[in-house]
PDB file of C-alpha atoms in Angstrom:
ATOM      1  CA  UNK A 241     -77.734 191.719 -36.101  1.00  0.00           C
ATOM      2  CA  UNK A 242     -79.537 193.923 -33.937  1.00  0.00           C
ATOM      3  CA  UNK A 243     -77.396 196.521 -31.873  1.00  0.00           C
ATOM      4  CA  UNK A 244     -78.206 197.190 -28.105  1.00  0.00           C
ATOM      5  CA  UNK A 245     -79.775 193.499 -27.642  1.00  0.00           C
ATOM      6  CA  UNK A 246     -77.478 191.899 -25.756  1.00  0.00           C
ATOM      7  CA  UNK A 247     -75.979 189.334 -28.307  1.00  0.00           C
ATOM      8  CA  UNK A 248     -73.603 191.429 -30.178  1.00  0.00           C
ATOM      9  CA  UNK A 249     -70.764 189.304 -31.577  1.00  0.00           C
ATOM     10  CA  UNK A 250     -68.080 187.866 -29.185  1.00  0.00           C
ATOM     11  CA  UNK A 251     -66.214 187.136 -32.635  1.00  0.00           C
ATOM     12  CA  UNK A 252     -66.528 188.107 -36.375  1.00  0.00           C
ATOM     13  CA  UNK A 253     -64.978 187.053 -39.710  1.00  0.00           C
ATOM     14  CA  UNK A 254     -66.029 188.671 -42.936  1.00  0.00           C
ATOM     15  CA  UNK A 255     -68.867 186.698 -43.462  1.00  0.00           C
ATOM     16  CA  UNK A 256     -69.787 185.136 -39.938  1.00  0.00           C
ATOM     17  CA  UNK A 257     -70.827 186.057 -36.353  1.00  0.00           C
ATOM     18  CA  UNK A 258     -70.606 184.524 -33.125  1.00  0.00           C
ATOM     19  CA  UNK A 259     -72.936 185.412 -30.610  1.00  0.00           C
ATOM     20  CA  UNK A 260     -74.644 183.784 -27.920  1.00  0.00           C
ATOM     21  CA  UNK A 261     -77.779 181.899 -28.793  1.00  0.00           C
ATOM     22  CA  UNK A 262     -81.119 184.136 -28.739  1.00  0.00           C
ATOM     23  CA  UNK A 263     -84.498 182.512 -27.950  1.00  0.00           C
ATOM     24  CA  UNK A 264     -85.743 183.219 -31.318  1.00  0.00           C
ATOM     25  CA  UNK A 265     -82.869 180.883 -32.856  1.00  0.00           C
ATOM     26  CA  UNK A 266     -84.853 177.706 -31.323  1.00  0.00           C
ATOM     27  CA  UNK A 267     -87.181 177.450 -34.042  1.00  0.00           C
ATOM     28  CA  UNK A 268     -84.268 177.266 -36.592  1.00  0.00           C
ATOM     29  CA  UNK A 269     -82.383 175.202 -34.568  1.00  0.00           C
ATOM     30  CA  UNK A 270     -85.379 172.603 -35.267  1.00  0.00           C
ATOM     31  CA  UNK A 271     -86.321 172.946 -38.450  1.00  0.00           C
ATOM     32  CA  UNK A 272     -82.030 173.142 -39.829  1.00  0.00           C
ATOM     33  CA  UNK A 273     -80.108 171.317 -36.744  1.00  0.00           C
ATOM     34  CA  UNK A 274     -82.377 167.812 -36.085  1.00  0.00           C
ATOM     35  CA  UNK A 275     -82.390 166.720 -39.539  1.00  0.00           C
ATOM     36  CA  UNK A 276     -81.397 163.164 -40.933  1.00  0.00           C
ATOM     37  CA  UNK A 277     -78.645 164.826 -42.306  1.00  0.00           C
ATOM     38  CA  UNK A 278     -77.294 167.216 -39.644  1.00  0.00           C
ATOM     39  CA  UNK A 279     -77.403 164.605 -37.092  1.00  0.00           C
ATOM     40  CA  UNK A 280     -75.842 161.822 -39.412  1.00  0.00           C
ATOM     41  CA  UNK A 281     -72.366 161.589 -37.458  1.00  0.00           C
ATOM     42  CA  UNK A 282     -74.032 162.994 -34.203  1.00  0.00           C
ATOM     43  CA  UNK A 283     -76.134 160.252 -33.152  1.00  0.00           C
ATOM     44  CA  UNK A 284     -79.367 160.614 -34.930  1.00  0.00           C
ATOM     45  CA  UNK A 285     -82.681 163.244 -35.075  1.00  0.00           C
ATOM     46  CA  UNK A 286     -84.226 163.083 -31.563  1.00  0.00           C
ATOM     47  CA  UNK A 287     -87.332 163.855 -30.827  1.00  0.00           C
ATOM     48  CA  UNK A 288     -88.182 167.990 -29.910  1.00  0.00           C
ATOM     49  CA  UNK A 289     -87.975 167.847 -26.421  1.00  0.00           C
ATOM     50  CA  UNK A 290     -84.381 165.752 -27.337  1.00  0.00           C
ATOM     51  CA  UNK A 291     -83.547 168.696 -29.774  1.00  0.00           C
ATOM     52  CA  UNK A 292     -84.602 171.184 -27.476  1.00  0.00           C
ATOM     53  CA  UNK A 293     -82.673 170.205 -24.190  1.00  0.00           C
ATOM     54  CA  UNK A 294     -79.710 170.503 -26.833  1.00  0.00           C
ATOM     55  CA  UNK A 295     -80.328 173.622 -27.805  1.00  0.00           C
ATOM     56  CA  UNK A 296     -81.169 175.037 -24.030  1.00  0.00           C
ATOM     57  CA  UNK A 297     -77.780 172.973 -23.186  1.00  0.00           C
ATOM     58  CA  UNK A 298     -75.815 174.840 -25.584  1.00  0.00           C
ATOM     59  CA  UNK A 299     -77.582 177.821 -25.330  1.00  0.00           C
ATOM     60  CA  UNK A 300     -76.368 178.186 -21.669  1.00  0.00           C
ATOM     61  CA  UNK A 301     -73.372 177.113 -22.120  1.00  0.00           C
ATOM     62  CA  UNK A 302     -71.069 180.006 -22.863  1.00  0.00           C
ATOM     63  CA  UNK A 303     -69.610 181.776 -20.076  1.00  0.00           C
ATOM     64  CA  UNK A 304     -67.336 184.635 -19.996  1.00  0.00           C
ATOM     65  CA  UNK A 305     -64.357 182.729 -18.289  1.00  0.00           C
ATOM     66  CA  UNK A 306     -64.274 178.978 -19.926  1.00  0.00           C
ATOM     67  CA  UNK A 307     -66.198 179.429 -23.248  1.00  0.00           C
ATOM     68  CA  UNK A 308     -68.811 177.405 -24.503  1.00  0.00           C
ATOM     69  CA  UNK A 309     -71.288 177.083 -27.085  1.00  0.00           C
ATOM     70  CA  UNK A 310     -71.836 180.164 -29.446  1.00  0.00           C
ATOM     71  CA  UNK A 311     -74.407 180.921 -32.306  1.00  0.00           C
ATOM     72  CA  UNK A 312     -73.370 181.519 -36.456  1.00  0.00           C
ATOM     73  CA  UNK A 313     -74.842 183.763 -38.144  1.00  0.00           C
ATOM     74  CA  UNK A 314     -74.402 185.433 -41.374  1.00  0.00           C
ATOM     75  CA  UNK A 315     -73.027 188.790 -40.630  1.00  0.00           C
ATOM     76  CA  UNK A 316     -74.591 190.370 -43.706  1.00  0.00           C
ATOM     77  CA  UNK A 317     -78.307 189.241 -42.951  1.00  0.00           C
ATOM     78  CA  UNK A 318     -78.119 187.679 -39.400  1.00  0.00           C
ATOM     79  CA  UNK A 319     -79.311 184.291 -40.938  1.00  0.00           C
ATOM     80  CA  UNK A 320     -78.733 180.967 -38.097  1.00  0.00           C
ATOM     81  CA  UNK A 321     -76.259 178.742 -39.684  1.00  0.00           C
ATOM     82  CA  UNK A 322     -75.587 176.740 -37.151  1.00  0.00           C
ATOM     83  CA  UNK A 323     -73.096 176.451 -33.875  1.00  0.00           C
ATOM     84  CA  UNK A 324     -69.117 176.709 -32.902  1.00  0.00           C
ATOM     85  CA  UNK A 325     -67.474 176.857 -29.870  1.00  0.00           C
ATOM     86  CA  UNK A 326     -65.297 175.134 -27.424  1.00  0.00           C
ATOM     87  CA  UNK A 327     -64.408 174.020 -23.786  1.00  0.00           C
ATOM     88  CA  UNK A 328     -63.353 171.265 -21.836  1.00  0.00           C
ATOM     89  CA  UNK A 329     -63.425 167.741 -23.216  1.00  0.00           C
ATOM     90  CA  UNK A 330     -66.267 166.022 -20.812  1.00  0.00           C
ATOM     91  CA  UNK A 331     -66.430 162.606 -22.253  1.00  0.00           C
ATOM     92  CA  UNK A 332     -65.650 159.733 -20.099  1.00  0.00           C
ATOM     93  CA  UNK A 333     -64.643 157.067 -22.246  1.00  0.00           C
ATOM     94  CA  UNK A 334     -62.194 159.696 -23.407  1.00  0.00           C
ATOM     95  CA  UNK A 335     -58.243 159.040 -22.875  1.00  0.00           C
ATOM     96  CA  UNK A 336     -56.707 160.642 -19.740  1.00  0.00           C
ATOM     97  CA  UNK A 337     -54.410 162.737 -22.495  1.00  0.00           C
ATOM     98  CA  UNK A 338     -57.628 164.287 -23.789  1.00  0.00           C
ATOM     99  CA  UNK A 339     -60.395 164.395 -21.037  1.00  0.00           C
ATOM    100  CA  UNK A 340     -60.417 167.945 -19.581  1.00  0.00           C
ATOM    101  CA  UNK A 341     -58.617 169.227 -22.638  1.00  0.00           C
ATOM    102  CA  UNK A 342     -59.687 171.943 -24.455  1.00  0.00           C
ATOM    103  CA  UNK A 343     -62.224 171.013 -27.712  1.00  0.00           C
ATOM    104  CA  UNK A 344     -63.545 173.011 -30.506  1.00  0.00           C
ATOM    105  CA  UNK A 345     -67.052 172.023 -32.507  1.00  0.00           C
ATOM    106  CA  UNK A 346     -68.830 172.789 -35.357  1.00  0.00           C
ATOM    107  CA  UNK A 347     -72.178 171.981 -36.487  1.00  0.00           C
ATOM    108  CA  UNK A 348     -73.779 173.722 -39.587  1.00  0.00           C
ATOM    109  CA  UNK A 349     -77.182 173.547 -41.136  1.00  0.00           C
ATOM    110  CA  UNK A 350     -76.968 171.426 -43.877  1.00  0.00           C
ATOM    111  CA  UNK A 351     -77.892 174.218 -46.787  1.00  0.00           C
ATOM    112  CA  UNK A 352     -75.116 175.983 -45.429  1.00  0.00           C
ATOM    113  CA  UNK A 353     -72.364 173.289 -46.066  1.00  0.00           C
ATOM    114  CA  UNK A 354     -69.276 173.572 -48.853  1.00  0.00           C
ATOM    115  CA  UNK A 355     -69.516 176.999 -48.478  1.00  0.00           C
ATOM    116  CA  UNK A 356     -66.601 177.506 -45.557  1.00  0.00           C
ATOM    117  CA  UNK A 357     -68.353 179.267 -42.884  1.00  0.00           C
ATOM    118  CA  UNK A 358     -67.610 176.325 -40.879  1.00  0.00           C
ATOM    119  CA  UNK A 359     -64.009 176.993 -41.422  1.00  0.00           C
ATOM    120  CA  UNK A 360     -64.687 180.757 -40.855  1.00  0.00           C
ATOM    121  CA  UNK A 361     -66.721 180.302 -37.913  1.00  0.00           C
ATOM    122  CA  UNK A 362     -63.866 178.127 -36.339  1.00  0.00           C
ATOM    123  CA  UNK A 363     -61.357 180.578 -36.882  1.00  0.00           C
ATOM    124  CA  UNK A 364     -63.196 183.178 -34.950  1.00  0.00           C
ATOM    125  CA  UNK A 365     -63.513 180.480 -32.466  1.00  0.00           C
ATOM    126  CA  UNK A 366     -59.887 179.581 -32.330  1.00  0.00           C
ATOM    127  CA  UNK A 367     -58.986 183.456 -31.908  1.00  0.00           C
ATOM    128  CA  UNK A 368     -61.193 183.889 -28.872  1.00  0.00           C
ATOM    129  CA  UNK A 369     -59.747 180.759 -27.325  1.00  0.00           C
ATOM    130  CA  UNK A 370     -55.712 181.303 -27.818  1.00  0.00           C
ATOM    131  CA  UNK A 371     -55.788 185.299 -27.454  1.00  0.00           C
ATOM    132  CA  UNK A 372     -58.830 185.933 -25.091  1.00  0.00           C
ATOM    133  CA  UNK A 373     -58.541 183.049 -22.955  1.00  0.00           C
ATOM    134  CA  UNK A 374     -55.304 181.840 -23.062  1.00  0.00           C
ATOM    135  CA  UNK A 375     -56.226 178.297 -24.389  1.00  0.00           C
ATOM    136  CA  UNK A 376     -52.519 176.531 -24.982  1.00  0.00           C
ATOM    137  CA  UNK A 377     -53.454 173.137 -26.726  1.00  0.00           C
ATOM    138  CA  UNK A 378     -57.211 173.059 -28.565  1.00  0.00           C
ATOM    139  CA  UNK A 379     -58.361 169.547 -29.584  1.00  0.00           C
ATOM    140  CA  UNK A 380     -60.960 168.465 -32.008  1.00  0.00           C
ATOM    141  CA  UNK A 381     -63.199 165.322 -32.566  1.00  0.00           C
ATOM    142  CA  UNK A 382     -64.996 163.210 -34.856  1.00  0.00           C
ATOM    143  CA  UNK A 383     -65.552 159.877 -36.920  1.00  0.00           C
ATOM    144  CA  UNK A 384     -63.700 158.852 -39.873  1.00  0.00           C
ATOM    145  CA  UNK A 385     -67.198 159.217 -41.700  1.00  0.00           C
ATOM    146  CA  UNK A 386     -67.098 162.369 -40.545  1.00  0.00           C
ATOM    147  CA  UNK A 387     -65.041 163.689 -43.693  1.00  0.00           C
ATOM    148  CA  UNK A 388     -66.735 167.221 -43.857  1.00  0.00           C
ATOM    149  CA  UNK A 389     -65.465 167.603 -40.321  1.00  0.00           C
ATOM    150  CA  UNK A 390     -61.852 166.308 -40.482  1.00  0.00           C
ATOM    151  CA  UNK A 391     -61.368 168.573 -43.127  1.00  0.00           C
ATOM    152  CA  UNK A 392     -62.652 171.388 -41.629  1.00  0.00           C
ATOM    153  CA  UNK A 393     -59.484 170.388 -38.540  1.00  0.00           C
ATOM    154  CA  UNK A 394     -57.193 170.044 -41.830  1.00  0.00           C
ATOM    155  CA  UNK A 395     -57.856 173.580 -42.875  1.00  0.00           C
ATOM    156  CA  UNK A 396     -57.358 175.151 -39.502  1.00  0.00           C
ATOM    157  CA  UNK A 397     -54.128 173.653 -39.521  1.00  0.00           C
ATOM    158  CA  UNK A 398     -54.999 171.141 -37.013  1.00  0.00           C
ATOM    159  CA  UNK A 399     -52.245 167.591 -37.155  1.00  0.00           C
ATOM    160  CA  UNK A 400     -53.988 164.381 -36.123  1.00  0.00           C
ATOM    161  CA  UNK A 401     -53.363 163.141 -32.691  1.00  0.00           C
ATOM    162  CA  UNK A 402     -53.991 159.408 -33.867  1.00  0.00           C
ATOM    163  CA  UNK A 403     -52.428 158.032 -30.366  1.00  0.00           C
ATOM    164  CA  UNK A 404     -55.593 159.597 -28.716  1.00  0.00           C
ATOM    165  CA  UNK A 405     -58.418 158.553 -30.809  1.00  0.00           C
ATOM    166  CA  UNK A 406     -60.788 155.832 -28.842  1.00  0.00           C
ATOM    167  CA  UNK A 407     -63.903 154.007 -29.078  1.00  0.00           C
ATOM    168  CA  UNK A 408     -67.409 155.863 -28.233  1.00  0.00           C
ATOM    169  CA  UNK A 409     -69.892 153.264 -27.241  1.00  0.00           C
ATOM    170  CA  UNK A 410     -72.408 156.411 -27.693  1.00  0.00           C
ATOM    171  CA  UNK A 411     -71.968 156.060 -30.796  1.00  0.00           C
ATOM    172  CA  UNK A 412     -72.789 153.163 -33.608  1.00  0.00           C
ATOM    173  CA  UNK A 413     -69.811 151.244 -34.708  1.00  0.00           C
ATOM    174  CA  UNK A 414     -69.426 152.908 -37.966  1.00  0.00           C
ATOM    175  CA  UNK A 415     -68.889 156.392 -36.519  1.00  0.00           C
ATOM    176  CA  UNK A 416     -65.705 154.376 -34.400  1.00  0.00           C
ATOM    177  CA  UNK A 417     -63.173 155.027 -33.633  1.00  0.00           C
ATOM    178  CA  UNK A 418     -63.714 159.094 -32.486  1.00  0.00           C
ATOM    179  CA  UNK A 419     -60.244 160.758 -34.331  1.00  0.00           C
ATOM    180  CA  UNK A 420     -59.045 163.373 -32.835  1.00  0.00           C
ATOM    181  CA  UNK A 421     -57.540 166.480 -33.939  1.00  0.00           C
ATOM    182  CA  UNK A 422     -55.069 169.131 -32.108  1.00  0.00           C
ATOM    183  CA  UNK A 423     -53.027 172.618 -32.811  1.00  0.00           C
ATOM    184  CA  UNK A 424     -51.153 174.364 -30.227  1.00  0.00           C
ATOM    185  CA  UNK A 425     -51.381 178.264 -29.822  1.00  0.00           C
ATOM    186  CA  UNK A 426     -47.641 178.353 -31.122  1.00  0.00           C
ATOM    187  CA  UNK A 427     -48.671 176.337 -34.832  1.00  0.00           C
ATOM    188  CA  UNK A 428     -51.785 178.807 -35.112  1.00  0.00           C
ATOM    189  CA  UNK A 429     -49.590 182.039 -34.525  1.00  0.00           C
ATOM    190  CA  UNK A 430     -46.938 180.961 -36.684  1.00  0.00           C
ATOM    191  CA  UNK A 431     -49.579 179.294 -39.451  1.00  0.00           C
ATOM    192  CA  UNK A 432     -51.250 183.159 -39.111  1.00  0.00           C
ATOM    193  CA  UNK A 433     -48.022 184.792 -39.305  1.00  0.00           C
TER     194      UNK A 433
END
C-alpha cells in the first residue's frame, strides 16, 4: 500500500488492511464483487451501473465519527479482496430491537474465500468499533444459506440473537428468514483476554 496517498490503513491484522476504497479498486470491484457467486446470498449480479452505485455507495460511506464501509486488502501485496465494515442497521422491515443498531459486514471475492481474511478483516473491524468508537452491542446478519457467513459470526465469538431474526421481502424466500448475530464489547474483551 502506497504511503502518503491518503488511504493508509484505519486497521491492520497480519495479513489484511482496511482502508477506505480508492478509485482504482472499481475495476476489481466488477470483475471479483458482481459475480454469480459473490452475489449468491446478496440478491443477485446487477447490471454495472447496479454494481457501480454499490461500490460509489460504499465507497462514501465511511466517516470518521459513525464508520462505514472500508476496503481489504492484502497487506503484503495490496491485492482488493473485498469489503468490511459496520454502522447503523438501516433496514426497515428490521425489528425495533435491531433497527439503528450497530452491524458489521463482510463480503469477499470469491478466490479469496476459506482462507480467513474474512475473519481477519472482521476483527480489525470489531477493534475499531468497540475501542475507537465506543460501539457497546455490534450485530450481524445473514441467511441460513448463508453458512460461510454465520460462521464467520461463530468465530468472532458472536451468540445468535434468534428472537430478532425476521423476514426480508428483498430477498427470495430461500435466503429467509435474515439470522442475526450479536457480541457485546464486554464478550469480545473478555474472549481477547
Amino acid at each position: 500500500m502506497a504511503e502518503g496517498d491518503g488511504f493508509e490503513a484505519i486497521a491492520r491484522g497480519e495479513r489484511v488492511a482496511l482502508r477506505r476504497f480508492r478509485e482504482s479498486d472499481l475495476e476489481d470491484w466488477h470483475r471479483h464483487m458482481n459475480t454469480a457467486e459473490a452475489r449468491k446470498h446478496l440478491g443477485g449480479v446487477g447490471t454495472v451501473e447496479e454494481s457501480e452505485a454499490r461500490f460509489r455507495r460504499q465507497a462514501a460511506s465511511w466517516d470518521e465519527e459513525t464508520g462505514g464501509w472500508l476496503a481489504i486488502e492484502r497487506a503484503d501485496d495490496g491485492t482488493f479482496l473485498g469489503y468490511c465494515g459496520f454502522g447503523p442497521i438501516q433496514t426497515e422491515c428490521a425489528p425495533d430491537g435491531l433497527r439503528g443498531e450497530h452491524e458489521i459486514g463482510w463480503g469477499l471475492r470469491p478466490d479469496c474465500w476459506g482462507h480467513g481474511y474474512a475473519t481477519e478483516a472482521a476483527n480489525c473491524a470489531l477493534k475499531v468499533a468497540f475501542e475507537r468508537f465506543g460501539v457497546e452491542t455490534m450485530f450481524s446478519q445473514t441467511s441460513e444459506a448463508n453458512r460461510g457467513s454465520w460462521r464467520v459470526m461463530e468465530r468472532l465469538g458472536m451468540e445468535r440473537a434468534g428472537h430478532l431474526d425476521y423476514d426480508d421481502p428483498a430477498y427470495p424466500a430461500e435466503e429467509n428468514p435474515t439470522k442475526v448475530y450479536r457480541l457485546t464489547r464486554g464478550d469480545w474483551q473478555a474472549r481477547d483476554a
